PDB file of C-alpha atoms in Angstrom:
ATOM      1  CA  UNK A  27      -7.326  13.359  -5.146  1.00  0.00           C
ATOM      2  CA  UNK A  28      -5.049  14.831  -2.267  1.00  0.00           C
ATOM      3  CA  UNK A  29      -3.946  12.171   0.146  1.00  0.00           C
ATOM      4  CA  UNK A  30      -6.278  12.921   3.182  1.00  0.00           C
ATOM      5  CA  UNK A  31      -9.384  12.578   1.106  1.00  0.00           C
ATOM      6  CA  UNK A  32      -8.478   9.355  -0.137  1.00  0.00           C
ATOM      7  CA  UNK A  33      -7.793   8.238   3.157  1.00  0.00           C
ATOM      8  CA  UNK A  34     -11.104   9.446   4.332  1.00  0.00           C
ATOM      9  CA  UNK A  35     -12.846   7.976   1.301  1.00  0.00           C
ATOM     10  CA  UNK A  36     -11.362   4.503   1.666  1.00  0.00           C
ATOM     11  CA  UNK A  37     -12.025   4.273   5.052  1.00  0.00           C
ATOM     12  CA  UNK A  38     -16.148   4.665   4.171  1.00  0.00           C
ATOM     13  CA  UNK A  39     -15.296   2.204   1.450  1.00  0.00           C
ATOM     14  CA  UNK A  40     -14.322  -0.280   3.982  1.00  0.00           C
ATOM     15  CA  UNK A  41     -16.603   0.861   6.376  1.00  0.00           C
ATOM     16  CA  UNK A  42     -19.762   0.009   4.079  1.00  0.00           C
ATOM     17  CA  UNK A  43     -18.533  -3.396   3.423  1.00  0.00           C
ATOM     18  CA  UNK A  44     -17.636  -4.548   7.148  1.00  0.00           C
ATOM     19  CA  UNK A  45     -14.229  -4.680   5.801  1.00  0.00           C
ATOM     20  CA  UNK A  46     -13.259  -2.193   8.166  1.00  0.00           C
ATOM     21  CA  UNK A  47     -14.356  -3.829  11.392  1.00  0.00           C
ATOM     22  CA  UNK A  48     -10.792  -6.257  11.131  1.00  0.00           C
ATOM     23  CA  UNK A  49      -8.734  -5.560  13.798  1.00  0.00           C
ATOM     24  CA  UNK A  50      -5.136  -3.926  13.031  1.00  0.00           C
ATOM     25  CA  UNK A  51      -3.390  -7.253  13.847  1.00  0.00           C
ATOM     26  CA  UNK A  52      -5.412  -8.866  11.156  1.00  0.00           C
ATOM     27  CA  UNK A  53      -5.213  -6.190   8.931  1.00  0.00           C
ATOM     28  CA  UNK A  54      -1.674  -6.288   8.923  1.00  0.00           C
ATOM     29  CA  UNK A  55      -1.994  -9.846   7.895  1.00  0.00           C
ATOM     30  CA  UNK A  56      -3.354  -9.151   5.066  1.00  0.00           C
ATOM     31  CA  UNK A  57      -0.874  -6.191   4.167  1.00  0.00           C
ATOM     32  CA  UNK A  58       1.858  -8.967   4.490  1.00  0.00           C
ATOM     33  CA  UNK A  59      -0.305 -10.649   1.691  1.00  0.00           C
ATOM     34  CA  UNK A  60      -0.488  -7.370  -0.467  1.00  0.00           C
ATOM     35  CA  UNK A  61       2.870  -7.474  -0.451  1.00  0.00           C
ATOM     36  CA  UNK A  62       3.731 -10.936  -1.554  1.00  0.00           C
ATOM     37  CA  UNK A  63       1.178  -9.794  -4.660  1.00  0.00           C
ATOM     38  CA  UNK A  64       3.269  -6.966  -5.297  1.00  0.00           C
ATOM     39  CA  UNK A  65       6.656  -8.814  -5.072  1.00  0.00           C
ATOM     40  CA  UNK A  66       5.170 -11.685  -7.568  1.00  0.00           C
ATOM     41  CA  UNK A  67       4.022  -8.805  -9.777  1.00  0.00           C
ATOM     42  CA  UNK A  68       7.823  -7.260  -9.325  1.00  0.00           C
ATOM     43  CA  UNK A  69       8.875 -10.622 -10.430  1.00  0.00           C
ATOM     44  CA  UNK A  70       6.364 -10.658 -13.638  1.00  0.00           C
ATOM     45  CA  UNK A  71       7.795  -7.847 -15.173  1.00  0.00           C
ATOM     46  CA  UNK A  72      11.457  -8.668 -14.328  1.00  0.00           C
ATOM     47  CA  UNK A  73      12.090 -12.168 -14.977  1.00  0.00           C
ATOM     48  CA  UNK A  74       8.822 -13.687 -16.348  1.00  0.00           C
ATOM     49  CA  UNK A  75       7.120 -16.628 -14.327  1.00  0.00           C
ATOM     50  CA  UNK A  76       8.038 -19.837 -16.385  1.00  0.00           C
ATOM     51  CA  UNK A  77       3.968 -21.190 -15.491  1.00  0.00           C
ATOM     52  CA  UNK A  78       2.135 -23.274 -18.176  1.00  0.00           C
ATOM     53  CA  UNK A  79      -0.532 -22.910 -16.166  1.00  0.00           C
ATOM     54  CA  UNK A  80      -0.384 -19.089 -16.495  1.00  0.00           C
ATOM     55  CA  UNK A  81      -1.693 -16.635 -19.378  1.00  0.00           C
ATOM     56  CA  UNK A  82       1.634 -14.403 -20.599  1.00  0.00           C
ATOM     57  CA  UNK A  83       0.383 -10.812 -20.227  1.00  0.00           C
ATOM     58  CA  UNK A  84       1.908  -7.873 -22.289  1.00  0.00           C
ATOM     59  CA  UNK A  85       4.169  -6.023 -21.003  1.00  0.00           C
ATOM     60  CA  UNK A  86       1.207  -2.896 -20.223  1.00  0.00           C
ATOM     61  CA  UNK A  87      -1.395  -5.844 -18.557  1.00  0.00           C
ATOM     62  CA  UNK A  88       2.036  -6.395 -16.269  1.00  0.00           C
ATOM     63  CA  UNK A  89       2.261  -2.576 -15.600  1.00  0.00           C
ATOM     64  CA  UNK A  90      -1.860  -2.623 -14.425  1.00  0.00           C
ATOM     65  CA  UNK A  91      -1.130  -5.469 -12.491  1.00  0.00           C
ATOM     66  CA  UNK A  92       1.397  -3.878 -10.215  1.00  0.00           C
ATOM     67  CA  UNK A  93      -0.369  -0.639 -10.158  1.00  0.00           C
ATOM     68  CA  UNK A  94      -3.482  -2.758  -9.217  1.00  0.00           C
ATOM     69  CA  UNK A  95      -1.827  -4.486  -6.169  1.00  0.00           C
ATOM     70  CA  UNK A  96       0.322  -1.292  -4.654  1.00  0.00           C
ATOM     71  CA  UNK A  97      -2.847   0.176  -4.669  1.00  0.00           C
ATOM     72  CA  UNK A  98      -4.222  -2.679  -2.385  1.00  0.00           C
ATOM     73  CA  UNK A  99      -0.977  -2.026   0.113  1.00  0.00           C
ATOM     74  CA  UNK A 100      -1.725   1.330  -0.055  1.00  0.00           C
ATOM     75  CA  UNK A 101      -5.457   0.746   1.071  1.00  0.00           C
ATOM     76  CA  UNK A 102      -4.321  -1.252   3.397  1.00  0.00           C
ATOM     77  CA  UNK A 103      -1.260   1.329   5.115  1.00  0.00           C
ATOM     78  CA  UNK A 104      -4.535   3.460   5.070  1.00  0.00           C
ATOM     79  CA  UNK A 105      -6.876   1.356   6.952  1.00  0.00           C
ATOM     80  CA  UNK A 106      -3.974   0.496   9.474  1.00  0.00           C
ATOM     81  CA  UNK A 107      -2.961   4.514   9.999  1.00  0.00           C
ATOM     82  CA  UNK A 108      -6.597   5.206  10.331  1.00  0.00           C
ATOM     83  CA  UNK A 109      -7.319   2.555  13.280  1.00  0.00           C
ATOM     84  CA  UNK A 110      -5.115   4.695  14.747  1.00  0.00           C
ATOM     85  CA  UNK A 111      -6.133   7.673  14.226  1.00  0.00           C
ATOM     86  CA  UNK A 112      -2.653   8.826  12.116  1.00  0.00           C
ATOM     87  CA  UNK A 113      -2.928  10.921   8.916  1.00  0.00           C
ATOM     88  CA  UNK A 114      -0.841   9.583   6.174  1.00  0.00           C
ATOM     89  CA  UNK A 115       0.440  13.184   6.037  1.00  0.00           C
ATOM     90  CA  UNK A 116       1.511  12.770   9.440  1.00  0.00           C
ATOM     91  CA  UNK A 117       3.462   9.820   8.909  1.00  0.00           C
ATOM     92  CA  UNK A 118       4.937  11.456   5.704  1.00  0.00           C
ATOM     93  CA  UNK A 119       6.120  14.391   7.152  1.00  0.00           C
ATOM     94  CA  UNK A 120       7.482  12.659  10.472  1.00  0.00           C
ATOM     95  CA  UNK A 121       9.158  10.093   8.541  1.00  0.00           C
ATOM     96  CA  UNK A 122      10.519  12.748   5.939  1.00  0.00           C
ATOM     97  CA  UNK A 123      12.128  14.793   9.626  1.00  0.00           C
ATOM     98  CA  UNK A 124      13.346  11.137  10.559  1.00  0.00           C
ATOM     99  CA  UNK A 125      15.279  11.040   7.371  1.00  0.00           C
ATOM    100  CA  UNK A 126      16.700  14.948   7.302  1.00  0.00           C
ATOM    101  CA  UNK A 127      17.996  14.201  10.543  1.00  0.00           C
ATOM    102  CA  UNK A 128      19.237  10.869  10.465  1.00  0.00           C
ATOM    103  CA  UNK A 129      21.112  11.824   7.073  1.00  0.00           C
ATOM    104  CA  UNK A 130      21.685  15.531   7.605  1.00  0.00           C
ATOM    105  CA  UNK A 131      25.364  15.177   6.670  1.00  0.00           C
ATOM    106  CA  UNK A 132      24.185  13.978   3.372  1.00  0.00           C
ATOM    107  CA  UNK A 133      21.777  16.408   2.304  1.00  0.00           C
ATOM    108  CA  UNK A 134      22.909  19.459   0.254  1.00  0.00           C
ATOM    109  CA  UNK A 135      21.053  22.491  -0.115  1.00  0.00           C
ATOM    110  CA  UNK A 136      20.025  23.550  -2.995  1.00  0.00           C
TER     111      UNK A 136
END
């Protein structure tokens, strides 16, 4: 799936649930929480989490894990971009002519 449909499909998803109706300042919230998931899941496969109160997982339950919770940042960048009526392509490609020029010294071409 090519990056605009997704972001047109998720935004139904939401949509259909009333998930979508959160304002961007709350949404945001809960991309800051996304990302603590993804940092503990980061951790996981790194160092381990010394819990007792914790089931180990295998090293391939660790990898679904993280794929599992970037995917819920990513769902959430979506919603946010959407609200505002930004294409994830758009931010891709301004951020990628952000970078060129910023580090244009740097780049070789090739």
């Amino acid at each position: 799936m090519d990056v605009k449909s997704y972001q047109q499909w998720i935004s139904q998803f939401y949509k259909q649930r009333n998930w979508y109706e959160y304002q961007p300042f709350i949404r945001a919230n809960f991309l800051s929480e996304e990302v603590g998931e993804v940092c503990r899941a980061i951790r996981t496969i790194e160092i381990g989490r010394d819990r007792p109160d914790e089931n180990k997982m295998g090293h391939e339950q660790q990898l679904e894990n993280l794929t599992e919770e970037l995917g819920d940042v990513l769902d959430n960048l979506f919603i946010i971009a959407d609200k505002y009526d930004i294409s994830l392509e758009e931010i891709m490609n301004s951020h990628k002519e952000k970078l060129q020029n910023r580090y244009k010294n740097s780049f070789q071409k090739g």
